Amino acid sequence: MNEPTEKEIEFLQNLRNRPDKDPDREFVNRLQRQLIQPSTKKRPKFIPIAVTSLAFMTFLAVIFLFFNQPPSGVPLVLVESIDKKEAIENTPQDGIMIFEQEQAKILLEVPYGEGSNEIGMPQKRPGGSDRAVESFYVKDDVFYLLDNAARKVIVTTPKGYLFTIQLDDSEDGKWYRDIFVDDDDNIYVLDSSYYKGVSKFSPGGELLEVFPIKADMMDPNAVVVNERNEILVHDVRPLMENLMTGEITRTRTAFEKDGIIAQVVRKDEQIEVINIEEAGNEQKITVPFDHTTGGIRILDIRSDQIIFEKTEVADTHKIMAEFHVYVIDKEGNVLGAVKEPHEESAYYSTHSLRMVDDKIFYLSAGADSVVIFELIPGKQFEKKLQDRIDEFLNE
Amino acid sequence: MNEKPLHISELFNQFHRDVYHFALYFTNNKQDAEDITQETFLKAMKNLHQLKDPQKVKTWILSIARFTAVDWIRKQKLRRLFTITASTVTHEEDMNSRRVIGEENWKDLQQALLKLKPHYRSVIIMRGLNELSVKETAEALQCSEGKVRVDFHRAIQELKKDDSLKERWESYE
């Protein structure tokens, strides 16, 4: 019937004669190393910070519930009013506040559904491209959610839904990957598909212009608008295109702001070094890892604070990772940190962490809804990776 | 619940060649094949907990590879894909005439394969080259076994129609 004949199969087998059909050994080894972190060392016993923190948090939460009404949103840790005064007093002039205890406050929750104020259903198939929320932006308490599944931008606030921008869905394979809002509230949406470009919308959602991206930018994944109103598109590779001039430059730095240039260099599996060039001075800050490094991404540098996302990867054959946002001073001392609440994420958005002005926002794409948290670093913060490793090793 | 947990290392060791072959036949480009292979295993690593039935791990990973490859084309490679030639591949001349014919065939066949729509291409690669059964191909492509049979048949017919392959098909028939 519809089964292939032996001759058809035989003919197709000719493709196997191609001389380059096997992967290069070097590539295989490199990828294997990337995926596998062989366990070679004994780890010190876990100090139960989490247990202590939990007891402390519970105690404070009980006090808070007795004496206060819950604030808007649903804070996971109800300690804000207690140490806010101290946090304000101890915050350097242009730094971000660090509380006694880390906090992850839920600011917004949007369910999946077909309504204009609901997120399109995410694709359930692993590896599929229709991850629903690919990126988000927060400006002046207005949330912009880029919904790649339903090809739209939802503009909403914790107090109520505002409006939806329907994006172009005329071509198959559109992939909306990032969103940015400029100082004048214009909205920029990056389409990273074959038809790649940046669409600029007015603050009210009217399409103003579409800026094409050059073919050399093969995998664009981020859009920003600088202080000169130039639209800059970053590629997964270290390339950046200025859409105003069409110039493509090789981005050599991990972070650049106000004359400060910072790069992150991996020293070994447990140490990353942040190199900072500022006013002709060079400074090296060593960042140790408890397990093995999954990388550092600098979010901002202030006069005496460096704020970055740190990924710890378990040194076991089972892949486990944990993400924190750290704040350190320029001597390398940890001022505070906050753990990203990624446990409930059903899939990972391209951009799940944003720092806008002094606030850090985290998007968790859960199975039933999309939640945006505000992350507030604390002097005390949880680390759960060792618990998960111990649990795995005891299985 | 006593099943041994599946590790990414095992998955990689067992299937990296299958994934790479799929990606190479799908794109006819070594660099793309490497990128797709890498992205496939990184996605697999993130989603390993979603794999409910370890018996279906091969079709699961090939399913990820297929989605990744289709995305790859959509995103960035379409234009280049249709203009790429097989001339980048160099190999020694073989005096054995049957072998030479075989090599010519693979180039033309590869070019013809690239002209097929991605779904047909996936069916041809999985059924004809990765040697998946109809059932396994259906699992990997997340469609019915009937559709795999029909689409494989149609894809073969499409290949037969390709000008560069017509004569050779006839010599096989």
CSV table of C-alpha atoms in Angstrom, one decimal, chain B:
chain,number,residue,atom,x,y,z
B,1,MET,CA,8.5,5.0,40.6
B,2,ASN,CA,11.7,3.0,40.9
B,3,GLU,CA,12.7,3.8,37.4
B,4,LYS,CA,16.3,5.0,37.0
B,5,PRO,CA,16.2,8.7,36.2
B,6,LEU,CA,17.3,9.6,32.7
B,7,HIS,CA,20.4,11.7,32.6
B,8,ILE,CA,21.3,14.1,29.9
B,9,SER,CA,24.7,12.5,29.5
B,10,GLU,CA,23.1,9.2,28.6
B,11,LEU,CA,20.7,10.9,26.2
B,12,PHE,CA,23.6,12.7,24.5
B,13,ASN,CA,25.8,9.6,24.2
B,14,GLN,CA,23.0,7.6,22.7
B,15,PHE,CA,21.4,10.0,20.4
B,16,HIS,CA,23.7,12.8,19.4
B,17,ARG,CA,24.6,11.2,16.1
B,18,ASP,CA,20.9,10.6,15.2
B,19,VAL,CA,20.1,14.3,16.0
B,20,TYR,CA,23.1,15.5,14.1
B,21,HIS,CA,22.3,13.4,11.1
B,22,PHE,CA,18.7,14.6,11.1
B,23,ALA,CA,19.9,18.2,11.3
B,24,LEU,CA,22.5,17.7,8.6
B,25,TYR,CA,20.1,16.1,6.1
B,26,PHE,CA,17.5,18.7,7.0
B,27,THR,CA,19.8,21.7,6.4
B,28,ASN,CA,22.7,20.4,4.3
B,29,ASN,CA,24.9,22.7,6.3
B,30,LYS,CA,27.4,21.5,8.9
B,31,GLN,CA,27.4,24.7,11.0
B,32,ASP,CA,23.6,24.7,11.1
B,33,ALA,CA,23.5,21.0,12.0
B,34,GLU,CA,25.9,21.7,14.9
B,35,ASP,CA,23.8,24.7,16.1
B,36,ILE,CA,20.5,22.7,15.8
B,37,THR,CA,22.1,19.7,17.7
B,38,GLN,CA,23.3,22.0,20.4
B,39,GLU,CA,20.0,23.7,20.8
B,40,THR,CA,18.2,20.4,20.7
B,41,PHE,CA,20.1,19.0,23.6
B,42,LEU,CA,19.9,22.3,25.6
B,43,LYS,CA,16.1,22.2,25.2
B,44,ALA,CA,16.1,18.5,26.1
B,45,MET,CA,18.1,19.3,29.2
B,46,LYS,CA,15.5,21.9,30.3
B,47,ASN,CA,12.5,19.7,29.5
B,48,LEU,CA,13.8,16.3,30.6
B,49,HIS,CA,11.3,16.3,33.5
B,50,GLN,CA,8.5,16.4,30.9
B,51,LEU,CA,9.5,13.1,29.4
B,52,LYS,CA,6.8,10.8,30.8
B,53,ASP,CA,7.8,7.5,29.0
B,54,PRO,CA,11.5,6.8,28.9
B,55,GLN,CA,10.7,4.1,26.2
B,56,LYS,CA,9.9,7.0,23.8
B,57,VAL,CA,13.1,8.9,24.4
B,58,LYS,CA,14.4,8.6,20.9
B,59,THR,CA,11.3,9.9,19.2
B,60,TRP,CA,11.1,12.6,21.9
B,61,ILE,CA,14.6,13.9,21.2
B,62,LEU,CA,14.0,13.7,17.4
B,63,SER,CA,10.8,15.6,17.9
B,64,ILE,CA,12.7,18.4,19.6
B,65,ALA,CA,15.3,18.3,16.8
B,66,ARG,CA,12.6,18.6,14.2
B,67,PHE,CA,10.9,21.6,15.9
B,68,THR,CA,14.3,23.2,16.4
B,69,ALA,CA,15.2,22.6,12.7
B,70,VAL,CA,11.9,24.0,11.5
B,71,ASP,CA,12.3,27.1,13.7
B,72,TRP,CA,15.8,27.4,12.5
B,73,ILE,CA,14.7,27.7,9.0
B,74,ARG,CA,11.8,30.0,9.8
B,75,LYS,CA,14.0,32.3,11.8
B,76,GLN,CA,17.1,32.8,9.8
B,77,LYS,CA,18.1,30.3,7.2
B,78,LEU,CA,15.5,30.1,4.5
B,79,ARG,CA,17.0,32.3,2.0
B,80,ARG,CA,20.5,30.9,2.3
B,81,LEU,CA,19.1,27.3,2.4
B,82,PHE,CA,17.8,27.6,-1.1
B,83,THR,CA,20.9,29.0,-2.6
B,84,ILE,CA,23.4,26.8,-0.9
B,85,THR,CA,25.3,24.2,-3.0
B,86,ALA,CA,26.9,21.0,-2.0
B,87,SER,CA,30.2,22.3,-3.3
B,88,THR,CA,31.4,23.0,0.2
B,89,VAL,CA,32.0,19.3,0.7
B,90,THR,CA,35.3,18.0,-0.6
B,91,HIS,CA,36.2,14.4,-0.9
B,92,GLU,CA,38.6,12.3,-2.7
B,93,GLU,CA,37.8,10.9,-6.1
B,94,ASP,CA,36.9,7.3,-5.9
B,95,MET,CA,37.7,5.2,-8.9
B,96,ASN,CA,35.1,2.7,-8.0
B,97,SER,CA,32.3,3.6,-10.4
B,98,ARG,CA,29.5,2.4,-8.2
B,99,ARG,CA,30.8,4.6,-5.4
B,100,VAL,CA,31.0,7.6,-7.7
B,101,ILE,CA,27.4,7.1,-8.8
B,102,GLY,CA,26.5,6.9,-5.1
B,103,GLU,CA,28.2,10.2,-4.4
B,104,GLU,CA,26.6,12.0,-7.2
B,105,ASN,CA,23.3,10.6,-6.0
B,106,TRP,CA,23.7,11.9,-2.5
B,107,LYS,CA,24.4,15.5,-3.8
B,108,ASP,CA,21.4,15.5,-6.1
B,109,LEU,CA,19.2,13.8,-3.6
B,110,GLN,CA,20.2,16.2,-0.8
B,111,GLN,CA,19.4,19.1,-3.1
B,112,ALA,CA,16.0,17.6,-4.0
B,113,LEU,CA,15.3,17.0,-0.3
B,114,LEU,CA,15.9,20.6,0.5
B,115,LYS,CA,13.2,21.6,-2.0
B,116,LEU,CA,10.6,19.6,-0.1
B,117,LYS,CA,8.5,21.3,2.5
B,118,PRO,CA,9.8,20.8,6.0
B,119,HIS,CA,7.2,18.2,7.0
B,120,TYR,CA,7.9,16.0,4.0
B,121,ARG,CA,11.6,16.4,4.6
B,122,SER,CA,11.2,15.3,8.2
B,123,VAL,CA,9.2,12.3,7.2
B,124,ILE,CA,11.8,11.2,4.6
B,125,ILE,CA,14.7,11.7,7.0
B,126,MET,CA,13.0,9.9,9.9
B,127,ARG,CA,11.6,7.0,8.0
B,128,GLY,CA,14.1,6.6,5.2
B,129,LEU,CA,17.4,7.6,7.0
B,130,ASN,CA,17.0,7.5,10.7
B,131,GLU,CA,15.1,4.2,10.2
B,132,LEU,CA,12.3,5.0,12.5
B,133,SER,CA,9.3,2.8,12.2
B,134,VAL,CA,5.9,4.3,11.1
B,135,LYS,CA,4.8,4.3,14.8
B,136,GLU,CA,8.0,6.0,16.0
B,137,THR,CA,7.9,8.5,13.2
B,138,ALA,CA,4.3,9.3,14.1
B,139,GLU,CA,5.3,9.9,17.7
B,140,ALA,CA,8.2,12.1,16.7
B,141,LEU,CA,6.0,14.2,14.3
B,142,GLN,CA,3.0,14.1,16.6
B,143,CYS,CA,0.6,12.9,14.0
B,144,SER,CA,-1.2,9.6,13.1
B,145,GLU,CA,0.5,6.6,11.7
B,146,GLY,CA,-1.8,6.9,8.7
B,147,LYS,CA,-0.6,10.4,8.0
B,148,VAL,CA,3.0,9.2,8.2
B,149,ARG,CA,2.3,6.5,5.6
B,150,VAL,CA,0.5,8.9,3.2
B,151,ASP,CA,3.1,11.7,3.7
B,152,PHE,CA,6.0,9.4,3.1
B,153,HIS,CA,4.5,8.2,-0.1
B,154,ARG,CA,3.8,11.8,-1.2
B,155,ALA,CA,7.2,12.9,-0.3
B,156,ILE,CA,8.8,10.1,-2.3
B,157,GLN,CA,6.6,11.0,-5.3
B,158,GLU,CA,7.8,14.6,-5.0
B,159,LEU,CA,11.4,13.5,-5.0
B,160,LYS,CA,10.8,11.3,-8.0
B,161,LYS,CA,9.5,14.4,-9.9
B,162,ASP,CA,12.7,16.3,-9.3
B,163,ASP,CA,14.4,16.8,-12.7
B,164,SER,CA,17.9,15.9,-11.4
B,165,LEU,CA,16.6,12.6,-10.0
B,166,LYS,CA,14.2,11.4,-12.7
B,167,GLU,CA,16.8,9.3,-14.6
B,168,ARG,CA,18.3,7.7,-11.6
B,169,TRP,CA,14.9,6.7,-10.2
B,170,GLU,CA,14.2,5.1,-13.5
B,171,SER,CA,17.4,3.1,-13.3
B,172,TYR,CA,16.4,1.9,-9.9
B,173,GLU,CA,12.9,0.8,-11.1
